[in-house]
Tab-separated table of C-alpha atoms (C1' of nucleotides) in Angstrom:
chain	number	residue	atom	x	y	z
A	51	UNK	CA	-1.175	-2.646	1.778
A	52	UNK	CA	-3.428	-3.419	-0.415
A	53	UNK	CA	-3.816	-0.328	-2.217
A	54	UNK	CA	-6.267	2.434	-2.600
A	55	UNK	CA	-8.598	0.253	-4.478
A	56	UNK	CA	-8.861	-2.587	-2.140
A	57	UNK	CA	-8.848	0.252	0.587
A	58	UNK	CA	-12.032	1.816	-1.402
A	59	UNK	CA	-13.659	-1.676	-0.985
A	60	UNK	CA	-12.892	-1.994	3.043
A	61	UNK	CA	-14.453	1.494	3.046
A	62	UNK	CA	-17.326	0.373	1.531
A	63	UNK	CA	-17.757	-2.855	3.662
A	64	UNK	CA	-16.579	-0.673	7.118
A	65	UNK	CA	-20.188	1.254	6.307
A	66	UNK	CA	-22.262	-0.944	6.703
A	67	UNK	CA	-21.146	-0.140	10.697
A	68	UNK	CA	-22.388	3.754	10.352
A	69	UNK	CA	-24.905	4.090	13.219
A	70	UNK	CA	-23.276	1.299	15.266
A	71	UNK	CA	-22.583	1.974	19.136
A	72	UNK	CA	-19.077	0.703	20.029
A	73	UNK	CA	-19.260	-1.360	22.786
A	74	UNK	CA	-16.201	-3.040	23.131
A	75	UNK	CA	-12.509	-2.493	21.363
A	76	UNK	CA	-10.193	-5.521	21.207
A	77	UNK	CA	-6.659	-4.469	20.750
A	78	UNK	CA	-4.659	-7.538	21.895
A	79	UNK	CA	-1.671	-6.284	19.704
A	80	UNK	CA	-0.185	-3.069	21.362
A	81	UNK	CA	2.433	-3.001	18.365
A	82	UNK	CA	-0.035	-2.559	16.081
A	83	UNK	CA	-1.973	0.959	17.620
A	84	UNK	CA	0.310	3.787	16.858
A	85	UNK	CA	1.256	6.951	17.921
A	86	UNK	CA	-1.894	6.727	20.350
A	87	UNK	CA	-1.557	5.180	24.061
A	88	UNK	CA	-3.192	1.791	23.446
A	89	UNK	CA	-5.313	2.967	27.030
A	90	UNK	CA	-6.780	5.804	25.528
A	91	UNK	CA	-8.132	3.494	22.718
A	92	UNK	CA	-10.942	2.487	25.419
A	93	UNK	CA	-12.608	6.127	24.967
A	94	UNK	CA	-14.737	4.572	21.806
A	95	UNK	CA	-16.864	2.637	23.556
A	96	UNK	CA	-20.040	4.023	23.397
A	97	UNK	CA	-19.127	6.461	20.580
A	98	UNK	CA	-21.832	6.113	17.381
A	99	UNK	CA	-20.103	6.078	14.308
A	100	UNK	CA	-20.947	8.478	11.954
A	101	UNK	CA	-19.569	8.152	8.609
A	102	UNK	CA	-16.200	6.426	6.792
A	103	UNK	CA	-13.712	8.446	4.828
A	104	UNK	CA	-10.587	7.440	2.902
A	105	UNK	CA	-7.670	9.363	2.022
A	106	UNK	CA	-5.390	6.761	0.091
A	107	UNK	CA	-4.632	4.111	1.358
A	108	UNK	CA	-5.844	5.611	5.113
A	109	UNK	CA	-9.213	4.384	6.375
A	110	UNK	CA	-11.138	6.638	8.450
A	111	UNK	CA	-14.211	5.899	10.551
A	112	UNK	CA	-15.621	8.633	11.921
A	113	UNK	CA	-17.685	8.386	15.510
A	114	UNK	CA	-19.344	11.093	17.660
A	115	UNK	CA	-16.073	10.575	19.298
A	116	UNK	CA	-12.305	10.253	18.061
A	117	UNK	CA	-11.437	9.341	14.901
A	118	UNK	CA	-10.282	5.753	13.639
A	119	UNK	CA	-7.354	5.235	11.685
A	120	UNK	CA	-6.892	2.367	9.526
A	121	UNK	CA	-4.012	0.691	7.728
A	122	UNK	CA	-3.631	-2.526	6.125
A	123	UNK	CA	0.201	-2.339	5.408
A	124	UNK	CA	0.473	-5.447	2.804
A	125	UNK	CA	-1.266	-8.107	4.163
A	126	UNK	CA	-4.307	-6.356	6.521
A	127	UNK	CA	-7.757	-7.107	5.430
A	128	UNK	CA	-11.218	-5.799	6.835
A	129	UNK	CA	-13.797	-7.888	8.076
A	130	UNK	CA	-17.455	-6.204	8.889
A	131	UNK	CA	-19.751	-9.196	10.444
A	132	UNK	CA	-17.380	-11.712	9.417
A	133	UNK	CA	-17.712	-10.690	5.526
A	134	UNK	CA	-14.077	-9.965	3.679
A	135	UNK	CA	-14.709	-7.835	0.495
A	136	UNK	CA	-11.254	-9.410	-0.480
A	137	UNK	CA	-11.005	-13.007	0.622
A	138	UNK	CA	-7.040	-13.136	-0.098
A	139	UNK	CA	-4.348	-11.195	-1.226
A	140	UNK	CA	-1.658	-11.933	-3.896
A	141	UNK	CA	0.794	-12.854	-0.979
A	142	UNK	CA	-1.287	-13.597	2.426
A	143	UNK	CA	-3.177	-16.872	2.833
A	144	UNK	CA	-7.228	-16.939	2.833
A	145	UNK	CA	-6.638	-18.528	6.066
A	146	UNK	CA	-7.842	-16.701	9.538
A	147	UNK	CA	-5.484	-17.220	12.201
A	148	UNK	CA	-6.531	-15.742	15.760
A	149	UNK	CA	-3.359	-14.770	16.206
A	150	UNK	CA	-3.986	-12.545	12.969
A	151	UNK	CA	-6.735	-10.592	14.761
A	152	UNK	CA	-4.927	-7.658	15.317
A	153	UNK	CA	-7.276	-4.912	16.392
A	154	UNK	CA	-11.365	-5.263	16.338
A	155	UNK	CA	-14.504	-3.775	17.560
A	156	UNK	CA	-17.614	-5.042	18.915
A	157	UNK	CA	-21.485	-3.291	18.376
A	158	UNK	CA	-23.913	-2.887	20.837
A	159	UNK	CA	-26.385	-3.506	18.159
A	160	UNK	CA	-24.429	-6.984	17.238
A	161	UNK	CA	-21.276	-7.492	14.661
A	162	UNK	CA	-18.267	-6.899	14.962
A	163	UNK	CA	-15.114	-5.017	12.835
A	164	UNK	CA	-12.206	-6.954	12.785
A	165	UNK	CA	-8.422	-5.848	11.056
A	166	UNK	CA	-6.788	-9.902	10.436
A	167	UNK	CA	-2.966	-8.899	9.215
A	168	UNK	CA	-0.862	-11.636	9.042
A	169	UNK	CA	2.610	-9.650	8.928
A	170	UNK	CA	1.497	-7.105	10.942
A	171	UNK	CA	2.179	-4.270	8.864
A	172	UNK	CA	-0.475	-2.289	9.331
A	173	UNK	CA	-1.873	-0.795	12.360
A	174	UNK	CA	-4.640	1.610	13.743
A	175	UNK	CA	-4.322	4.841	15.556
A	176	UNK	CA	-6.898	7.461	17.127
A	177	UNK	CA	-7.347	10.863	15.267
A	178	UNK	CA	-4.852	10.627	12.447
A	179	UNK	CA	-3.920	13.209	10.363
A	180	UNK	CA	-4.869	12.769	6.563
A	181	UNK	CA	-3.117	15.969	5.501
A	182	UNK	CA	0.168	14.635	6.145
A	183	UNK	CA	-0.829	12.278	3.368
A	184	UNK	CA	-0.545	14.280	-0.169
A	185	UNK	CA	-3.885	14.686	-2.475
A	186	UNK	CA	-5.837	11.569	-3.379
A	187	UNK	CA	-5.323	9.591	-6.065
A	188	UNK	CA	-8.560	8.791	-7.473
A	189	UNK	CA	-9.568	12.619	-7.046
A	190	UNK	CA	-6.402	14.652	-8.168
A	191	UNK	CA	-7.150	16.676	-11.325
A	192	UNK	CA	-4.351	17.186	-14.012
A	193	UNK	CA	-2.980	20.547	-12.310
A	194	UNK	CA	-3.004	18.558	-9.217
A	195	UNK	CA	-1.151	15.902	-10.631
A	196	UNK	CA	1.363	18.192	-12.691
A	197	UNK	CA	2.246	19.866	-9.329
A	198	UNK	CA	3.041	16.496	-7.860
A	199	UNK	CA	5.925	15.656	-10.337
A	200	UNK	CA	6.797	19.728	-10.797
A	201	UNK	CA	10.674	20.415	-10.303
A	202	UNK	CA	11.630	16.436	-9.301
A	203	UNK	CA	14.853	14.784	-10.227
A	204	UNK	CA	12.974	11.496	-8.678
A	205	UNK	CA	12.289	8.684	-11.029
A	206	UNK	CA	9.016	9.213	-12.235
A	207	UNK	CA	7.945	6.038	-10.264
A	208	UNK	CA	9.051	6.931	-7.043
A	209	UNK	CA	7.323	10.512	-7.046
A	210	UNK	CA	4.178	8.853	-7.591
A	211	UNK	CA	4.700	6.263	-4.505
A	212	UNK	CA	5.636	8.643	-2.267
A	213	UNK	CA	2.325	9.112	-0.084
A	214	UNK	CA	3.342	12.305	1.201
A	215	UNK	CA	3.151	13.766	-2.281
A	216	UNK	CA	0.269	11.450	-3.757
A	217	UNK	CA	-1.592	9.221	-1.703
A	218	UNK	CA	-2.652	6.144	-2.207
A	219	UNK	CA	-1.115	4.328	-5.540
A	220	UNK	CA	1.079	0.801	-4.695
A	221	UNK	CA	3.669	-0.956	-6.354
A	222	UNK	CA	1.163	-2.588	-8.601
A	223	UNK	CA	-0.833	0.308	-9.793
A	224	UNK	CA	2.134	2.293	-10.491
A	225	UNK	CA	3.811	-0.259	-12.789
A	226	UNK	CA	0.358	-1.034	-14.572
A	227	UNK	CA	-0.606	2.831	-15.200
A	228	UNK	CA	2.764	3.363	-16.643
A	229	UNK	CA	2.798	1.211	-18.870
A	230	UNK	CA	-0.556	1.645	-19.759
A	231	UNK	CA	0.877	5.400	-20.377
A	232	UNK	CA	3.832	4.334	-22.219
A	233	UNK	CA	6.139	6.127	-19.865
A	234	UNK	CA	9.575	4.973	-18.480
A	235	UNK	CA	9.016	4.783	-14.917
A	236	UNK	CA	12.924	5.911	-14.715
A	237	UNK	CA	12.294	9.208	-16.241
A	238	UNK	CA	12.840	12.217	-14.109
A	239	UNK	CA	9.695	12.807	-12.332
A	240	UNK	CA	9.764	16.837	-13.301
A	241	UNK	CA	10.799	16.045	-16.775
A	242	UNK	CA	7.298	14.876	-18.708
A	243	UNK	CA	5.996	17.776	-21.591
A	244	UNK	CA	2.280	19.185	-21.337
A	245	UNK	CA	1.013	16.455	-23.318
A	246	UNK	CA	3.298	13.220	-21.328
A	247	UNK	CA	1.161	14.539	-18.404
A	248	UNK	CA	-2.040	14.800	-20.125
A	249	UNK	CA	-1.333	11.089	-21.444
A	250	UNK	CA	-0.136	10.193	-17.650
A	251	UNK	CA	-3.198	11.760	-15.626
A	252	UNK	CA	-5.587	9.968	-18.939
A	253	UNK	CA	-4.230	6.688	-18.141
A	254	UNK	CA	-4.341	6.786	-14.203
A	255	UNK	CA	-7.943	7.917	-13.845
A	256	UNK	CA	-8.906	5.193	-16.556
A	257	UNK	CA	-6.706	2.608	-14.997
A	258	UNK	CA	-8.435	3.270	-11.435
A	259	UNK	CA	-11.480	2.913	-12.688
A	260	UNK	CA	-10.852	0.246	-14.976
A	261	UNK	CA	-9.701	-2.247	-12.059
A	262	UNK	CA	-11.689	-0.938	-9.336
A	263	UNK	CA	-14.543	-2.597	-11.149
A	264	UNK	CA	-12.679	-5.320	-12.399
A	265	UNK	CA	-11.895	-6.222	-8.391
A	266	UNK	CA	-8.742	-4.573	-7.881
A	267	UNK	CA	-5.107	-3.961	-7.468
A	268	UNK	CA	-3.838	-7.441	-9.004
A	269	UNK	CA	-6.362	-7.434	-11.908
A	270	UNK	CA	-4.086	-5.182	-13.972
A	271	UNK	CA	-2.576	-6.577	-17.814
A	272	UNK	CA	0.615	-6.517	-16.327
A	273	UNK	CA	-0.055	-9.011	-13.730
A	274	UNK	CA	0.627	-12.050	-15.092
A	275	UNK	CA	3.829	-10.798	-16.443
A	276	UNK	CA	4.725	-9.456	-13.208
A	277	UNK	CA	7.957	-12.123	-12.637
A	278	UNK	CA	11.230	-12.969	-14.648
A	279	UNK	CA	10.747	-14.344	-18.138
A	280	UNK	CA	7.698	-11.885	-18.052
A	281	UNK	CA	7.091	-10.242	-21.951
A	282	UNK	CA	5.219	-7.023	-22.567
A	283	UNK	CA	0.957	-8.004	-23.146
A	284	UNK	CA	1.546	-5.392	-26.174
A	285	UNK	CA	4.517	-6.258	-28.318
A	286	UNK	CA	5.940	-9.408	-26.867
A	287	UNK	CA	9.119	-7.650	-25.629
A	288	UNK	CA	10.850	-8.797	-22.700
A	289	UNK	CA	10.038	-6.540	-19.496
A	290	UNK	CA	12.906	-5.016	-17.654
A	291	UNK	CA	13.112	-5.935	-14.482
A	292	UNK	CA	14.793	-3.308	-12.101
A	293	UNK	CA	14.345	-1.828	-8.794
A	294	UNK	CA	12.889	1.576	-8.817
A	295	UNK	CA	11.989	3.795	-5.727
A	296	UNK	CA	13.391	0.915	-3.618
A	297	UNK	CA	10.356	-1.447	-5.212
A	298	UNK	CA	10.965	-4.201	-8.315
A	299	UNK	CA	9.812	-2.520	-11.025
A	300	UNK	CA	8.550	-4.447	-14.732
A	301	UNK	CA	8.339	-2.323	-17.533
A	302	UNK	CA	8.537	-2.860	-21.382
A	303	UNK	CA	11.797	-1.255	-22.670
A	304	UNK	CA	10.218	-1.118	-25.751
A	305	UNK	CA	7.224	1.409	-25.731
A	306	UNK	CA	7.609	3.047	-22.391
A	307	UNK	CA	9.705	5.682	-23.020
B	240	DC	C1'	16.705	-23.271	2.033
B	241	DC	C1'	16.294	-18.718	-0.021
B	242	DG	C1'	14.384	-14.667	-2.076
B	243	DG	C1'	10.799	-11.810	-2.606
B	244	DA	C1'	6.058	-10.152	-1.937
B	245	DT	C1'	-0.330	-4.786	-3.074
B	246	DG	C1'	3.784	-0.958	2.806
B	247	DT	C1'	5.697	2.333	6.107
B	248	DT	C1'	9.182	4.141	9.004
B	249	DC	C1'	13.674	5.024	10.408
B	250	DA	C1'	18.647	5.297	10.498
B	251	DC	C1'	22.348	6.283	7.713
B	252	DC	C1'	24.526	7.466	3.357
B	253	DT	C1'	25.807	10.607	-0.832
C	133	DG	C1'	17.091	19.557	1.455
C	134	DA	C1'	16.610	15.741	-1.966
C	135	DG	C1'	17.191	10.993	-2.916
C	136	DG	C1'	18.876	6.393	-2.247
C	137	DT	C1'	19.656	2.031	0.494
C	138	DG	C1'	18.864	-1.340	3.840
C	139	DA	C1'	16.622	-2.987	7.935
C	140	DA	C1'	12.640	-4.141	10.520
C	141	DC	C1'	8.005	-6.080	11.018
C	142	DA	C1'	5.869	-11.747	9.985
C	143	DT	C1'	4.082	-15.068	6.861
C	144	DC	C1'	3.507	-17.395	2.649
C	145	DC	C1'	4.861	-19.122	-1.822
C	146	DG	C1'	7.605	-20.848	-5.579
DNA sequence: CCGGATGTTCACCT
DNA sequence: GAGGTGAACATCCG
Protein backbone atom coordinates (compact mmCIF):
# COMPACT_ATOMS: atom_id res chain seq x y z
CA UNK A 1 0.00 0.00 0.00
CA UNK A 2 1.05 3.05 0.32
CA UNK A 3 2.52 2.99 3.61
CA UNK A 4 1.83 4.25 7.03
CA UNK A 5 2.57 7.74 6.01
CA UNK A 6 0.34 8.05 3.09
CA UNK A 7 -2.14 5.97 5.34
CA UNK A 8 -1.67 8.90 8.11
CA UNK A 9 -2.72 11.35 5.30
CA UNK A 10 -6.06 9.24 4.16
CA UNK A 11 -6.72 9.33 7.92
CA UNK A 12 -6.54 12.76 8.02
CA UNK A 13 -8.66 13.43 4.82
CA UNK A 14 -11.30 10.31 5.97
CA UNK A 15 -12.08 13.02 9.05
CA UNK A 16 -13.31 15.40 7.59
CA UNK A 17 -16.47 12.60 7.39
CA UNK A 18 -16.68 12.42 11.49
CA UNK A 19 -20.34 13.32 12.18
CA UNK A 20 -21.51 12.12 8.74
CA UNK A 21 -24.73 9.78 8.58
CA UNK A 22 -24.08 6.89 6.14
CA UNK A 23 -26.65 6.70 3.85
CA UNK A 24 -25.68 4.55 1.25
CA UNK A 25 -22.53 1.91 0.85
CA UNK A 26 -21.42 1.07 -2.70
CA UNK A 27 -19.52 -2.12 -2.78
CA UNK A 28 -19.72 -3.19 -6.46
CA UNK A 29 -16.48 -5.32 -5.91
CA UNK A 30 -17.37 -8.36 -3.63
CA UNK A 31 -13.55 -9.44 -3.95
CA UNK A 32 -12.51 -6.60 -2.41
CA UNK A 33 -14.73 -6.79 1.27
CA UNK A 34 -13.08 -9.43 3.30
CA UNK A 35 -13.66 -11.77 5.80
CA UNK A 36 -17.18 -9.96 6.24
CA UNK A 37 -20.41 -11.16 4.13
CA UNK A 38 -20.53 -8.33 1.57
CA UNK A 39 -24.67 -8.35 2.82
CA UNK A 40 -23.93 -7.51 6.17
CA UNK A 41 -21.94 -4.45 4.85
CA UNK A 42 -25.57 -2.76 4.41
CA UNK A 43 -25.86 -2.45 8.41
CA UNK A 44 -23.88 1.15 8.11
CA UNK A 45 -26.35 2.95 6.71
CA UNK A 46 -27.54 5.22 9.05
CA UNK A 47 -24.61 4.69 11.46
CA UNK A 48 -22.83 8.37 12.47
CA UNK A 49 -19.32 8.11 12.34
CA UNK A 50 -17.54 8.91 15.21
CA UNK A 51 -13.92 9.16 14.96
CA UNK A 52 -10.86 7.61 12.54
CA UNK A 53 -8.04 5.56 13.93
CA UNK A 54 -4.98 4.01 12.28
CA UNK A 55 -2.96 1.20 13.28
CA UNK A 56 -0.25 0.93 10.40
CA UNK A 57 -1.08 0.72 7.49
CA UNK A 58 -5.00 -0.24 8.72
CA UNK A 59 -7.55 2.56 8.46
CA UNK A 60 -10.24 2.59 10.88
CA UNK A 61 -13.44 4.64 10.85
CA UNK A 62 -15.28 4.34 13.66
CA UNK A 63 -19.40 4.77 13.55
CA UNK A 64 -22.05 4.39 16.30
CA UNK A 65 -22.17 1.15 14.52
CA UNK A 66 -19.47 -1.46 13.20
CA UNK A 67 -16.23 -0.64 12.54
CA UNK A 68 -14.60 0.14 9.00
CA UNK A 69 -11.60 -1.40 7.87
CA UNK A 70 -9.44 0.06 5.36
CA UNK A 71 -6.60 -1.09 3.14
CA UNK A 72 -4.98 0.34 0.25
CA UNK A 73 -2.72 -2.70 -0.69
CA UNK A 74 -0.24 -0.82 -3.30
CA UNK A 75 -2.20 1.07 -5.44
CA UNK A 76 -5.61 2.11 -3.18
CA UNK A 77 -6.07 5.74 -2.62
CA UNK A 78 -8.79 7.67 -0.50
CA UNK A 79 -11.00 10.11 -1.81
CA UNK A 80 -13.27 12.31 0.81
CA UNK A 81 -15.64 14.71 -1.49
CA UNK A 82 -13.71 13.98 -4.45
CA UNK A 83 -10.32 15.42 -2.81
CA UNK A 84 -7.12 12.80 -3.01
CA UNK A 85 -4.50 13.84 -0.35
CA UNK A 86 -2.16 11.83 -2.78
CA UNK A 87 -3.05 12.46 -6.39
CA UNK A 88 -0.74 9.42 -7.67
CA UNK A 89 1.41 6.88 -6.54
CA UNK A 90 4.96 5.90 -7.69
CA UNK A 91 3.34 3.00 -9.77
CA UNK A 92 -0.62 3.70 -10.31
CA UNK A 93 -1.78 6.30 -12.83
CA UNK A 94 -3.47 9.77 -11.60
CA UNK A 95 -6.16 8.56 -13.76
CA UNK A 96 -9.82 7.58 -12.18
CA UNK A 97 -11.25 4.72 -13.81
CA UNK A 98 -14.92 3.69 -12.63
CA UNK A 99 -14.00 0.48 -12.80
CA UNK A 100 -11.33 1.50 -10.03
CA UNK A 101 -14.11 2.44 -7.59
CA UNK A 102 -13.86 -0.35 -5.51
CA UNK A 103 -15.82 0.26 -2.35
CA UNK A 104 -17.49 3.88 -1.36
CA UNK A 105 -19.91 5.55 0.85
CA UNK A 106 -22.44 8.11 0.46
CA UNK A 107 -23.58 10.99 3.41
CA UNK A 108 -26.83 11.95 4.20
CA UNK A 109 -25.43 15.32 4.81
CA UNK A 110 -23.77 15.24 1.06
CA UNK A 111 -20.11 13.75 -0.03
CA UNK A 112 -19.12 10.87 -0.48
CA UNK A 113 -15.88 8.36 0.59
CA UNK A 114 -14.61 6.59 -2.15
CA UNK A 115 -11.46 3.66 -2.06
CA UNK A 116 -10.20 3.94 -6.29
CA UNK A 117 -7.49 0.81 -6.39
CA UNK A 118 -6.45 0.06 -9.59
CA UNK A 119 -4.90 -3.55 -8.83
CA UNK A 120 -7.20 -4.29 -6.39
CA UNK A 121 -5.03 -5.05 -3.64
CA UNK A 122 -6.57 -3.68 -1.01
CA UNK A 123 -9.90 -4.20 0.38
CA UNK A 124 -12.32 -3.24 3.31
CA UNK A 125 -13.84 -5.36 5.96
CA UNK A 126 -16.35 -4.70 9.00
CA UNK A 127 -14.85 -4.79 12.61
CA UNK A 128 -11.25 -5.73 12.01
CA UNK A 129 -8.97 -6.61 14.44
CA UNK A 130 -5.91 -4.16 14.89
CA UNK A 131 -4.22 -6.36 17.49
CA UNK A 132 -3.43 -8.94 15.09
CA UNK A 133 -1.32 -6.17 13.62
CA UNK A 134 2.01 -5.73 15.93
CA UNK A 135 2.70 -2.14 17.72
CA UNK A 136 2.71 0.98 15.56
CA UNK A 137 5.37 2.29 13.94
CA UNK A 138 5.29 5.87 14.44
CA UNK A 139 4.48 5.21 18.28
CA UNK A 140 6.82 2.24 19.34
CA UNK A 141 9.37 3.40 21.94
CA UNK A 142 12.98 1.90 21.92
CA UNK A 143 12.00 -1.12 24.38
CA UNK A 144 9.19 -1.61 22.06
CA UNK A 145 11.25 -1.70 19.20
CA UNK A 146 14.17 -3.83 20.84
CA UNK A 147 11.49 -6.49 21.63
CA UNK A 148 10.49 -6.55 18.00
CA UNK A 149 13.95 -7.74 16.66
CA UNK A 150 14.72 -9.73 20.26
CA UNK A 151 15.90 -13.47 19.60
CA UNK A 152 15.40 -13.27 15.42
CA UNK A 153 17.59 -15.06 12.98
CA UNK A 154 15.40 -12.92 10.27
CA UNK A 155 17.25 -10.42 8.21
CA UNK A 156 16.98 -7.35 9.93
CA UNK A 157 14.74 -6.10 7.01
CA UNK A 158 12.28 -8.61 7.01
CA UNK A 159 11.55 -8.40 10.91
CA UNK A 160 10.73 -4.93 10.45
CA UNK A 161 8.15 -5.67 7.40
CA UNK A 162 6.51 -8.18 8.99
CA UNK A 163 3.14 -6.39 10.16
CA UNK A 164 2.39 -8.88 12.64
CA UNK A 165 5.47 -7.87 14.58
CA UNK A 166 5.61 -4.03 13.55
CA UNK A 167 2.97 -2.46 11.76
CA UNK A 168 2.99 -0.28 9.29
CA UNK A 169 6.66 0.36 7.60
CA UNK A 170 6.82 -0.60 3.47
CA UNK A 171 9.41 -1.53 1.24
CA UNK A 172 10.40 2.06 0.85
CA UNK A 173 10.65 3.20 4.38
CA UNK A 174 12.52 0.25 5.39
CA UNK A 175 15.31 0.62 2.81
CA UNK A 176 15.49 4.53 3.45
CA UNK A 177 15.65 4.23 7.47
CA UNK A 178 18.37 1.75 7.11
CA UNK A 179 20.41 3.35 5.41
CA UNK A 180 19.81 6.39 7.02
CA UNK A 181 20.97 4.10 10.17
CA UNK A 182 23.88 2.68 8.50
CA UNK A 183 22.70 -0.83 9.09
CA UNK A 184 22.89 -3.89 6.71
CA UNK A 185 19.42 -4.74 6.18
CA UNK A 186 20.87 -8.54 5.96
CA UNK A 187 21.99 -8.57 9.47
CA UNK A 188 20.27 -10.93 11.80
CA UNK A 189 17.34 -9.16 13.09
CA UNK A 190 18.25 -10.26 16.98
CA UNK A 191 21.84 -9.50 16.43
CA UNK A 192 22.13 -5.35 16.74
CA UNK A 193 24.19 -4.14 20.30
CA UNK A 194 22.41 -1.58 22.77
CA UNK A 195 23.68 1.24 20.91
CA UNK A 196 22.83 -0.34 16.86
CA UNK A 197 19.28 -0.14 18.34
CA UNK A 198 19.50 3.17 19.86
CA UNK A 199 21.00 4.39 16.36
CA UNK A 200 18.06 2.20 14.57
CA UNK A 201 14.94 3.46 16.72
CA UNK A 202 16.95 7.42 16.29
CA UNK A 203 16.80 7.11 12.67
CA UNK A 204 13.17 5.63 12.21
CA UNK A 205 11.34 8.15 14.37
CA UNK A 206 13.40 10.99 12.53
CA UNK A 207 12.91 9.42 9.18
CA UNK A 208 8.95 9.26 9.82
CA UNK A 209 8.81 12.47 10.64
CA UNK A 210 11.16 13.77 8.29
CA UNK A 211 8.99 12.52 5.15
CA UNK A 212 5.69 12.69 6.61
CA UNK A 213 6.14 16.41 6.24
CA UNK A 214 8.06 16.27 3.28
CA UNK A 215 4.75 14.35 1.59
CA UNK A 216 5.60 10.89 2.05
CA UNK A 217 6.75 7.43 1.40
CA UNK A 218 8.68 8.17 -2.03
CA UNK A 219 10.26 11.45 -0.79
CA UNK A 220 13.09 9.53 0.90
CA UNK A 221 17.21 10.25 -0.32
CA UNK A 222 17.20 6.93 -1.50
CA UNK A 223 14.56 7.36 -4.01
CA UNK A 224 16.09 8.39 -6.87
CA UNK A 225 18.65 5.75 -6.52
CA UNK A 226 16.09 3.25 -6.03
CA UNK A 227 16.93 1.22 -9.64
CA UNK A 228 20.13 -0.48 -11.18
CA UNK A 229 23.09 1.78 -11.79
CA UNK A 230 21.74 3.47 -8.53
CA UNK A 231 25.02 4.94 -6.22
CA UNK A 232 24.79 5.64 -2.52
CA UNK A 233 23.53 9.83 -1.99
CA UNK A 234 26.53 9.60 0.72
CA UNK A 235 29.72 8.22 -0.72
CA UNK A 236 29.00 7.55 -4.34
CA UNK A 237 29.20 3.74 -3.89
CA UNK A 238 27.27 1.53 -5.96
CA UNK A 239 24.02 0.17 -4.06
CA UNK A 240 23.55 -3.53 -3.82
CA UNK A 241 20.75 -4.62 -5.22
CA UNK A 242 19.29 -7.91 -3.65
CA UNK A 243 16.10 -9.34 -2.62
CA UNK A 244 15.50 -9.29 1.04
CA UNK A 245 12.32 -10.52 2.94
CA UNK A 246 10.99 -11.52 -0.52
CA UNK A 247 11.17 -7.49 -1.52
CA UNK A 248 14.25 -5.82 -3.83
CA UNK A 249 16.23 -4.37 -1.49
CA UNK A 250 19.07 -1.17 -2.34
CA UNK A 251 21.52 -0.64 0.14
CA UNK A 252 25.10 0.89 0.14
CA UNK A 253 27.63 -1.95 0.80
CA UNK A 254 29.77 0.55 1.89
CA UNK A 255 28.49 2.20 5.20
CA UNK A 256 25.62 -0.01 6.12
CA UNK A 257 27.06 -2.47 8.01
C1' DC B 1 7.29 -8.03 -25.05
C1' DC B 2 8.97 -8.49 -20.35
C1' DG B 3 10.03 -7.48 -15.65
C1' DG B 4 9.01 -5.24 -11.75
C1' DA B 5 6.41 -2.05 -8.78
C1' DT B 6 4.76 1.93 -1.55
C1' DG B 7 1.14 -5.21 -0.16
C1' DT B 8 -1.06 -9.29 1.82
C1' DT B 9 -2.23 -14.02 1.97
C1' DC B 10 -1.63 -18.70 1.15
C1' DA B 11 0.37 -23.06 -0.19
C1' DC B 12 4.45 -25.47 -0.04
C1' DC B 13 9.31 -26.03 1.02
C1' DT B 14 13.65 -26.58 4.18
C1' DG C 1 7.91 -23.22 15.00
C1' DA C 2 10.82 -20.13 12.09
C1' DG C 3 11.93 -18.58 7.60
C1' DG C 4 12.04 -18.65 2.66
C1' DT C 5 9.88 -18.85 -2.08
C1' DG C 6 6.52 -18.30 -5.48
C1' DA C 7 1.86 -17.42 -6.92
C1' DA C 8 -2.15 -14.64 -7.11
C1' DC C 9 -4.54 -10.21 -7.52
C1' DA C 10 -4.49 -6.00 -11.99
C1' DT C 11 -2.40 -2.08 -14.06
C1' DC C 12 1.19 0.87 -15.43
C1' DC C 13 5.82 2.08 -16.81
C1' DG C 14 10.38 1.83 -18.75
Amino acid sequence: MPEVLEVEYFRRVADRTVGRTIARVRAPDEWFVKRTDPAALGVLVGCRVTGTRRRGKLLMIDTDGPVLGLRFGMTGRLLVDGFAPIERLEYASARYEPEWFRFGLDFAEGGRLDLVDPRRLGGVELDPDPDRLGPDVMTIGAAGLRDVLAGSTAPLKARLLDQDRLAGLGNLLVDEILWRAGLDPARPAGGLDPSELARLHRHLRATLARLLEKGGSNKGDLQGQRRRDGECPRCGTPLERRTIGGRTTFSCPTHQR
